[in-house]
Amino acid sequence: MRRLLAATAAALSAAALLALPGHAAATPSPVPDFDFSACPAPPANADPGTWRCEAFVSQGVLTIGGREIPLGEMRLTFSEGEIDGKFAQVFGELRHAPARIRGTFGASMQLKYGGYSDFQSNDERRGELDLYAALRHPLLSKECTVGTLEAPLHSVVKDDPAVPFEVISQNPKTVKFGVVDTQLALPATTGCGRTAPIADQLLGLPSPSGKNTFKQTTYVQFKPL
């Protein structure tokens, strides 16, 4: 009888452990919906059958000094393939809704495309992208930005070991990975008028390379063109 009671107690203890939230089986992150409507068409001289569109959906965080700014969702599309047997790309679109900046009395930041991109990965980095950030607040002018289209922020992203590369699906081809830029330099604000000193002080700008971090967790889906 004692052996039976002990075995029953052990079984109940194991069942209780399995029922606890801390021991629940991990569930995979939901794959986002992908939008290929902004995919640029291949150039007229593109090599047939070599082109595809890549649709990115990322969750980003920008850290300026000690201030962390969750950027929310960013969407990006571009097409790539070959022209005369050589790799080529055509940028499509960057979409980012304004993200609220905590502790700034309602200010928000919206990332915009800065006119240059290179997503051909190599051993040193996963890609490069020029950006600038529009700042929004009732007291700021509509031209208030960090970086500009003429003098954008240049981000070089590398693989983030905290979010390793993962193949989510083969049909359609869908992958997940993390990237990080720890060398992004952020200048003082531009076009903010009389409120520029306040905006700079609130954001801690200018902030030199090595003091900032730009991280993204990204899902990518591929579509043949």
PDB file of C-alpha atoms in Angstrom:
ATOM      1  CA  MET A   1       0.000   0.000   0.000  1.00  0.00           C
ATOM      2  CA  ARG A   2       2.802   2.450   0.896  1.00  0.00           C
ATOM      3  CA  ARG A   3       4.475   1.759  -2.444  1.00  0.00           C
ATOM      4  CA  LEU A   4       1.197   2.380  -4.270  1.00  0.00           C
ATOM      5  CA  LEU A   5       0.598   5.652  -2.409  1.00  0.00           C
ATOM      6  CA  ALA A   6       4.156   6.790  -3.122  1.00  0.00           C
ATOM      7  CA  ALA A   7       3.816   5.972  -6.814  1.00  0.00           C
ATOM      8  CA  THR A   8       0.482   7.804  -6.977  1.00  0.00           C
ATOM      9  CA  ALA A   9       1.946  10.871  -5.254  1.00  0.00           C
ATOM     10  CA  ALA A  10       4.901  10.918  -7.643  1.00  0.00           C
ATOM     11  CA  ALA A  11       2.580  10.706 -10.624  1.00  0.00           C
ATOM     12  CA  LEU A  12       0.420  13.538  -9.301  1.00  0.00           C
ATOM     13  CA  SER A  13       3.512  15.668  -8.633  1.00  0.00           C
ATOM     14  CA  ALA A  14       4.749  15.115 -12.187  1.00  0.00           C
ATOM     15  CA  ALA A  15       1.332  16.010 -13.582  1.00  0.00           C
ATOM     16  CA  ALA A  16       1.253  19.164 -11.477  1.00  0.00           C
ATOM     17  CA  LEU A  17       4.664  20.210 -12.773  1.00  0.00           C
ATOM     18  CA  LEU A  18       3.552  19.718 -16.352  1.00  0.00           C
ATOM     19  CA  ALA A  19       0.480  21.846 -15.674  1.00  0.00           C
ATOM     20  CA  LEU A  20       2.446  24.797 -14.302  1.00  0.00           C
ATOM     21  CA  PRO A  21       2.906  27.746 -16.731  1.00  0.00           C
ATOM     22  CA  GLY A  22       6.670  27.648 -16.312  1.00  0.00           C
ATOM     23  CA  HIS A  23       6.773  24.104 -17.644  1.00  0.00           C
ATOM     24  CA  ALA A  24       4.342  24.560 -20.525  1.00  0.00           C
ATOM     25  CA  ALA A  25       5.607  23.610 -23.955  1.00  0.00           C
ATOM     26  CA  ALA A  26       6.949  26.587 -25.897  1.00  0.00           C
ATOM     27  CA  THR A  27       4.724  27.712 -28.737  1.00  0.00           C
ATOM     28  CA  PRO A  28       6.237  29.130 -31.905  1.00  0.00           C
ATOM     29  CA  SER A  29       5.853  32.845 -32.588  1.00  0.00           C
ATOM     30  CA  PRO A  30       2.988  33.593 -34.982  1.00  0.00           C
ATOM     31  CA  VAL A  31       4.168  34.266 -38.516  1.00  0.00           C
ATOM     32  CA  PRO A  32       2.949  37.687 -39.706  1.00  0.00           C
ATOM     33  CA  ASP A  33       0.946  38.342 -42.839  1.00  0.00           C
ATOM     34  CA  PHE A  34       3.172  39.418 -45.725  1.00  0.00           C
ATOM     35  CA  ASP A  35       2.290  42.097 -48.261  1.00  0.00           C
ATOM     36  CA  PHE A  36       3.904  41.933 -51.707  1.00  0.00           C
ATOM     37  CA  SER A  37       1.936  44.830 -53.212  1.00  0.00           C
ATOM     38  CA  ALA A  38       4.955  47.178 -53.086  1.00  0.00           C
ATOM     39  CA  CYS A  39       7.314  44.749 -54.840  1.00  0.00           C
ATOM     40  CA  PRO A  40       9.156  46.547 -57.634  1.00  0.00           C
ATOM     41  CA  ALA A  41       9.104  44.839 -61.014  1.00  0.00           C
ATOM     42  CA  PRO A  42      12.408  43.495 -62.384  1.00  0.00           C
ATOM     43  CA  PRO A  43      14.284  45.906 -64.688  1.00  0.00           C
ATOM     44  CA  ALA A  44      13.692  45.558 -68.419  1.00  0.00           C
ATOM     45  CA  ASN A  45      17.155  44.014 -68.871  1.00  0.00           C
ATOM     46  CA  ALA A  46      16.786  41.522 -65.996  1.00  0.00           C
ATOM     47  CA  ASP A  47      17.871  37.928 -66.564  1.00  0.00           C
ATOM     48  CA  PRO A  48      14.648  35.895 -66.879  1.00  0.00           C
ATOM     49  CA  GLY A  49      13.804  33.510 -64.046  1.00  0.00           C
ATOM     50  CA  THR A  50      16.342  34.933 -61.583  1.00  0.00           C
ATOM     51  CA  TRP A  51      14.254  37.599 -59.828  1.00  0.00           C
ATOM     52  CA  ARG A  52      12.263  37.389 -56.628  1.00  0.00           C
ATOM     53  CA  CYS A  53      10.671  39.799 -54.158  1.00  0.00           C
ATOM     54  CA  GLU A  54      11.479  39.769 -50.451  1.00  0.00           C
ATOM     55  CA  ALA A  55       8.925  41.079 -47.972  1.00  0.00           C
ATOM     56  CA  PHE A  56      10.267  41.899 -44.483  1.00  0.00           C
ATOM     57  CA  VAL A  57       8.209  42.284 -41.307  1.00  0.00           C
ATOM     58  CA  SER A  58      10.308  43.399 -38.335  1.00  0.00           C
ATOM     59  CA  GLN A  59       9.903  44.408 -34.725  1.00  0.00           C
ATOM     60  CA  GLY A  60      12.588  46.949 -33.862  1.00  0.00           C
ATOM     61  CA  VAL A  61      14.086  48.642 -30.816  1.00  0.00           C
ATOM     62  CA  LEU A  62      16.335  51.707 -30.921  1.00  0.00           C
ATOM     63  CA  THR A  63      18.466  52.452 -27.861  1.00  0.00           C
ATOM     64  CA  ILE A  64      19.977  55.933 -27.624  1.00  0.00           C
ATOM     65  CA  GLY A  65      22.418  56.013 -24.744  1.00  0.00           C
ATOM     66  CA  GLY A  66      20.286  54.688 -21.891  1.00  0.00           C
ATOM     67  CA  ARG A  67      16.897  55.385 -23.518  1.00  0.00           C
ATOM     68  CA  GLU A  68      15.115  52.459 -25.167  1.00  0.00           C
ATOM     69  CA  ILE A  69      12.550  53.261 -27.871  1.00  0.00           C
ATOM     70  CA  PRO A  70      10.350  50.344 -29.000  1.00  0.00           C
ATOM     71  CA  LEU A  71       9.744  51.018 -32.682  1.00  0.00           C
ATOM     72  CA  GLY A  72       6.973  48.504 -33.252  1.00  0.00           C
ATOM     73  CA  GLU A  73       6.408  46.988 -36.668  1.00  0.00           C
ATOM     74  CA  MET A  74       8.394  47.912 -39.749  1.00  0.00           C
ATOM     75  CA  ARG A  75       7.688  46.554 -43.232  1.00  0.00           C
ATOM     76  CA  LEU A  76      10.135  46.606 -46.118  1.00  0.00           C
ATOM     77  CA  THR A  77      10.135  45.184 -49.633  1.00  0.00           C
ATOM     78  CA  PHE A  78      12.714  44.917 -52.383  1.00  0.00           C
ATOM     79  CA  SER A  79      13.363  42.796 -55.442  1.00  0.00           C
ATOM     80  CA  GLU A  80      16.597  41.051 -56.341  1.00  0.00           C
ATOM     81  CA  GLY A  81      17.996  38.948 -59.133  1.00  0.00           C
ATOM     82  CA  GLU A  82      20.593  39.099 -61.883  1.00  0.00           C
ATOM     83  CA  ILE A  83      21.359  41.416 -64.794  1.00  0.00           C
ATOM     84  CA  ASP A  84      23.873  40.032 -67.268  1.00  0.00           C
ATOM     85  CA  GLY A  85      24.744  37.371 -64.698  1.00  0.00           C
ATOM     86  CA  LYS A  86      25.500  39.889 -61.942  1.00  0.00           C
ATOM     87  CA  PHE A  87      23.549  40.426 -58.702  1.00  0.00           C
ATOM     88  CA  ALA A  88      21.193  43.417 -58.685  1.00  0.00           C
ATOM     89  CA  GLN A  89      18.504  44.878 -56.419  1.00  0.00           C
ATOM     90  CA  VAL A  90      15.614  47.324 -56.680  1.00  0.00           C
ATOM     91  CA  PHE A  91      14.243  48.872 -53.487  1.00  0.00           C
ATOM     92  CA  GLY A  92      10.485  48.840 -53.012  1.00  0.00           C
ATOM     93  CA  GLU A  93       9.126  50.496 -49.900  1.00  0.00           C
ATOM     94  CA  LEU A  94       9.654  51.055 -46.174  1.00  0.00           C
ATOM     95  CA  ARG A  95       6.539  51.369 -44.028  1.00  0.00           C
ATOM     96  CA  HIS A  96       6.673  52.354 -40.369  1.00  0.00           C
ATOM     97  CA  ALA A  97       3.896  53.797 -38.230  1.00  0.00           C
ATOM     98  CA  PRO A  98       4.938  56.529 -35.749  1.00  0.00           C
ATOM     99  CA  ALA A  99       6.176  54.953 -32.509  1.00  0.00           C
ATOM    100  CA  ARG A 100       5.552  56.732 -29.206  1.00  0.00           C
ATOM    101  CA  ILE A 101       8.689  57.801 -27.325  1.00  0.00           C
ATOM    102  CA  ARG A 102       8.146  57.287 -23.619  1.00  0.00           C
ATOM    103  CA  GLY A 103       9.010  60.198 -21.352  1.00  0.00           C
ATOM    104  CA  THR A 104       8.781  62.860 -24.079  1.00  0.00           C
ATOM    105  CA  PHE A 105       5.267  64.185 -23.424  1.00  0.00           C
ATOM    106  CA  GLY A 106       3.688  62.474 -26.411  1.00  0.00           C
ATOM    107  CA  ALA A 107       6.420  62.716 -29.045  1.00  0.00           C
ATOM    108  CA  SER A 108       6.731  59.939 -31.623  1.00  0.00           C
ATOM    109  CA  MET A 109       9.324  58.742 -34.121  1.00  0.00           C
ATOM    110  CA  GLN A 110       8.705  57.436 -37.645  1.00  0.00           C
ATOM    111  CA  LEU A 111      11.489  55.827 -39.679  1.00  0.00           C
ATOM    112  CA  LYS A 112      11.714  56.666 -43.376  1.00  0.00           C
ATOM    113  CA  TYR A 113      13.839  55.386 -46.258  1.00  0.00           C
ATOM    114  CA  GLY A 114      16.992  57.419 -46.799  1.00  0.00           C
ATOM    115  CA  GLY A 115      17.658  56.564 -50.451  1.00  0.00           C
ATOM    116  CA  TYR A 116      20.217  53.748 -50.263  1.00  0.00           C
ATOM    117  CA  SER A 117      20.104  50.034 -49.483  1.00  0.00           C
ATOM    118  CA  ASP A 118      22.271  46.962 -50.015  1.00  0.00           C
ATOM    119  CA  PHE A 119      20.816  43.660 -48.843  1.00  0.00           C
ATOM    120  CA  GLN A 120      23.409  41.346 -50.332  1.00  0.00           C
ATOM    121  CA  SER A 121      24.754  39.578 -47.229  1.00  0.00           C
ATOM    122  CA  ASN A 122      28.399  38.696 -46.758  1.00  0.00           C
ATOM    123  CA  ASP A 123      30.638  37.414 -43.964  1.00  0.00           C
ATOM    124  CA  GLU A 124      30.848  40.862 -42.366  1.00  0.00           C
ATOM    125  CA  ARG A 125      27.255  42.066 -42.363  1.00  0.00           C
ATOM    126  CA  ARG A 126      23.724  41.125 -43.367  1.00  0.00           C
ATOM    127  CA  GLY A 127      22.904  44.430 -45.050  1.00  0.00           C
ATOM    128  CA  GLU A 128      23.030  48.223 -45.123  1.00  0.00           C
ATOM    129  CA  LEU A 129      20.243  50.783 -45.142  1.00  0.00           C
ATOM    130  CA  ASP A 130      20.019  54.569 -45.076  1.00  0.00           C
ATOM    131  CA  LEU A 131      17.265  55.977 -42.857  1.00  0.00           C
ATOM    132  CA  TYR A 132      16.067  59.128 -41.230  1.00  0.00           C
ATOM    133  CA  ALA A 133      13.539  59.585 -38.432  1.00  0.00           C
ATOM    134  CA  ALA A 134      10.663  62.063 -38.517  1.00  0.00           C
ATOM    135  CA  LEU A 135       9.766  63.387 -35.061  1.00  0.00           C
ATOM    136  CA  ARG A 136       6.110  64.202 -34.364  1.00  0.00           C
ATOM    137  CA  HIS A 137       4.697  66.408 -31.584  1.00  0.00           C
ATOM    138  CA  PRO A 138       2.294  69.392 -31.549  1.00  0.00           C
ATOM    139  CA  LEU A 139       5.151  71.665 -30.463  1.00  0.00           C
ATOM    140  CA  LEU A 140       7.576  70.450 -33.155  1.00  0.00           C
ATOM    141  CA  SER A 141       7.668  71.653 -36.732  1.00  0.00           C
ATOM    142  CA  LYS A 142       6.677  69.196 -39.462  1.00  0.00           C
ATOM    143  CA  GLU A 143      10.271  69.252 -40.732  1.00  0.00           C
ATOM    144  CA  CYS A 144      11.762  68.045 -37.429  1.00  0.00           C
ATOM    145  CA  THR A 145      13.929  64.963 -38.053  1.00  0.00           C
ATOM    146  CA  VAL A 146      16.934  62.988 -36.893  1.00  0.00           C
ATOM    147  CA  GLY A 147      18.975  62.728 -40.061  1.00  0.00           C
ATOM    148  CA  THR A 148      17.573  63.870 -43.390  1.00  0.00           C
ATOM    149  CA  LEU A 149      17.065  62.486 -46.873  1.00  0.00           C
ATOM    150  CA  GLU A 150      20.122  64.492 -47.931  1.00  0.00           C
ATOM    151  CA  ALA A 151      22.202  63.395 -44.907  1.00  0.00           C
ATOM    152  CA  PRO A 152      20.648  60.103 -43.734  1.00  0.00           C
ATOM    153  CA  LEU A 153      21.577  57.765 -40.899  1.00  0.00           C
ATOM    154  CA  HIS A 154      23.637  54.875 -42.262  1.00  0.00           C
ATOM    155  CA  SER A 155      22.849  51.567 -40.574  1.00  0.00           C
ATOM    156  CA  VAL A 156      25.005  48.476 -41.105  1.00  0.00           C
ATOM    157  CA  VAL A 157      23.339  45.458 -39.511  1.00  0.00           C
ATOM    158  CA  LYS A 158      24.989  42.208 -38.448  1.00  0.00           C
ATOM    159  CA  ASP A 159      23.486  38.923 -37.312  1.00  0.00           C
ATOM    160  CA  ASP A 160      22.179  39.008 -33.745  1.00  0.00           C
ATOM    161  CA  PRO A 161      23.226  35.792 -31.926  1.00  0.00           C
ATOM    162  CA  ALA A 162      20.221  36.208 -29.616  1.00  0.00           C
ATOM    163  CA  VAL A 163      17.874  35.528 -32.564  1.00  0.00           C
ATOM    164  CA  PRO A 164      19.501  32.830 -34.731  1.00  0.00           C
ATOM    165  CA  PHE A 165      18.541  32.232 -38.346  1.00  0.00           C
ATOM    166  CA  GLU A 166      15.562  29.889 -38.651  1.00  0.00           C
ATOM    167  CA  VAL A 167      13.684  28.454 -41.641  1.00  0.00           C
ATOM    168  CA  ILE A 168       9.985  28.706 -40.817  1.00  0.00           C
ATOM    169  CA  SER A 169       8.594  27.288 -44.066  1.00  0.00           C
ATOM    170  CA  GLN A 170       9.859  26.021 -47.411  1.00  0.00           C
ATOM    171  CA  ASN A 171       6.621  26.673 -49.313  1.00  0.00           C
ATOM    172  CA  PRO A 172       6.413  29.578 -49.419  1.00  0.00           C
ATOM    173  CA  LYS A 173      10.015  30.133 -48.312  1.00  0.00           C
ATOM    174  CA  THR A 174       9.838  31.989 -44.998  1.00  0.00           C
ATOM    175  CA  VAL A 175      12.701  32.661 -42.583  1.00  0.00           C
ATOM    176  CA  LYS A 176      13.287  34.416 -39.281  1.00  0.00           C
ATOM    177  CA  PHE A 177      16.460  36.047 -37.957  1.00  0.00           C
ATOM    178  CA  GLY A 178      17.722  38.894 -35.816  1.00  0.00           C
ATOM    179  CA  VAL A 179      20.020  41.767 -36.765  1.00  0.00           C
ATOM    180  CA  VAL A 180      21.772  44.408 -34.704  1.00  0.00           C
ATOM    181  CA  ASP A 181      23.705  47.615 -35.384  1.00  0.00           C
ATOM    182  CA  THR A 182      25.867  48.762 -32.477  1.00  0.00           C
ATOM    183  CA  GLN A 183      27.749  51.423 -34.432  1.00  0.00           C
ATOM    184  CA  LEU A 184      24.889  53.685 -35.524  1.00  0.00           C
ATOM    185  CA  ALA A 185      25.710  57.372 -35.025  1.00  0.00           C
ATOM    186  CA  LEU A 186      22.850  59.778 -34.325  1.00  0.00           C
ATOM    187  CA  PRO A 187      23.247  63.518 -34.979  1.00  0.00           C
ATOM    188  CA  ALA A 188      21.391  66.387 -33.371  1.00  0.00           C
ATOM    189  CA  THR A 189      17.897  67.075 -34.680  1.00  0.00           C
ATOM    190  CA  THR A 190      17.328  69.036 -37.870  1.00  0.00           C
ATOM    191  CA  GLY A 191      14.476  71.410 -38.754  1.00  0.00           C
ATOM    192  CA  CYS A 192      13.011  71.540 -35.247  1.00  0.00           C
ATOM    193  CA  GLY A 193      13.224  75.314 -34.921  1.00  0.00           C
ATOM    194  CA  ARG A 194      13.213  76.857 -31.455  1.00  0.00           C
ATOM    195  CA  THR A 195      12.322  73.532 -29.857  1.00  0.00           C
ATOM    196  CA  ALA A 196      15.508  71.833 -31.146  1.00  0.00           C
ATOM    197  CA  PRO A 197      17.427  72.129 -27.829  1.00  0.00           C
ATOM    198  CA  ILE A 198      14.512  70.549 -25.963  1.00  0.00           C
ATOM    199  CA  ALA A 199      14.154  67.710 -28.490  1.00  0.00           C
ATOM    200  CA  ASP A 200      17.901  67.055 -28.422  1.00  0.00           C
ATOM    201  CA  GLN A 201      17.983  67.024 -24.613  1.00  0.00           C
ATOM    202  CA  LEU A 202      15.001  64.678 -24.322  1.00  0.00           C
ATOM    203  CA  LEU A 203      16.479  62.203 -26.813  1.00  0.00           C
ATOM    204  CA  GLY A 204      20.095  62.556 -25.719  1.00  0.00           C
ATOM    205  CA  LEU A 205      21.300  63.831 -29.097  1.00  0.00           C
ATOM    206  CA  PRO A 206      23.781  63.966 -30.650  1.00  0.00           C
ATOM    207  CA  SER A 207      24.838  60.443 -29.681  1.00  0.00           C
ATOM    208  CA  PRO A 208      28.059  59.080 -31.222  1.00  0.00           C
ATOM    209  CA  SER A 209      28.729  55.662 -32.697  1.00  0.00           C
ATOM    210  CA  GLY A 210      29.146  53.035 -29.991  1.00  0.00           C
ATOM    211  CA  LYS A 211      26.537  54.593 -27.692  1.00  0.00           C
ATOM    212  CA  ASN A 212      23.464  53.383 -29.606  1.00  0.00           C
ATOM    213  CA  THR A 213      21.913  50.067 -30.601  1.00  0.00           C
ATOM    214  CA  PHE A 214      19.417  49.317 -33.368  1.00  0.00           C
ATOM    215  CA  LYS A 215      17.917  45.809 -33.100  1.00  0.00           C
ATOM    216  CA  GLN A 216      15.372  44.026 -35.238  1.00  0.00           C
ATOM    217  CA  THR A 217      13.691  40.634 -35.132  1.00  0.00           C
ATOM    218  CA  THR A 218      12.691  39.952 -38.722  1.00  0.00           C
ATOM    219  CA  TYR A 219      10.508  37.570 -40.689  1.00  0.00           C
ATOM    220  CA  VAL A 220      11.090  37.395 -44.452  1.00  0.00           C
ATOM    221  CA  GLN A 221       9.010  35.702 -47.124  1.00  0.00           C
ATOM    222  CA  PHE A 222      10.125  35.222 -50.744  1.00  0.00           C
ATOM    223  CA  LYS A 223       8.040  35.419 -53.900  1.00  0.00           C
ATOM    224  CA  PRO A 224       9.324  34.575 -57.422  1.00  0.00           C
ATOM    225  CA  LEU A 225       8.848  37.332 -60.012  1.00  0.00           C
TER     226      LEU A 225
END
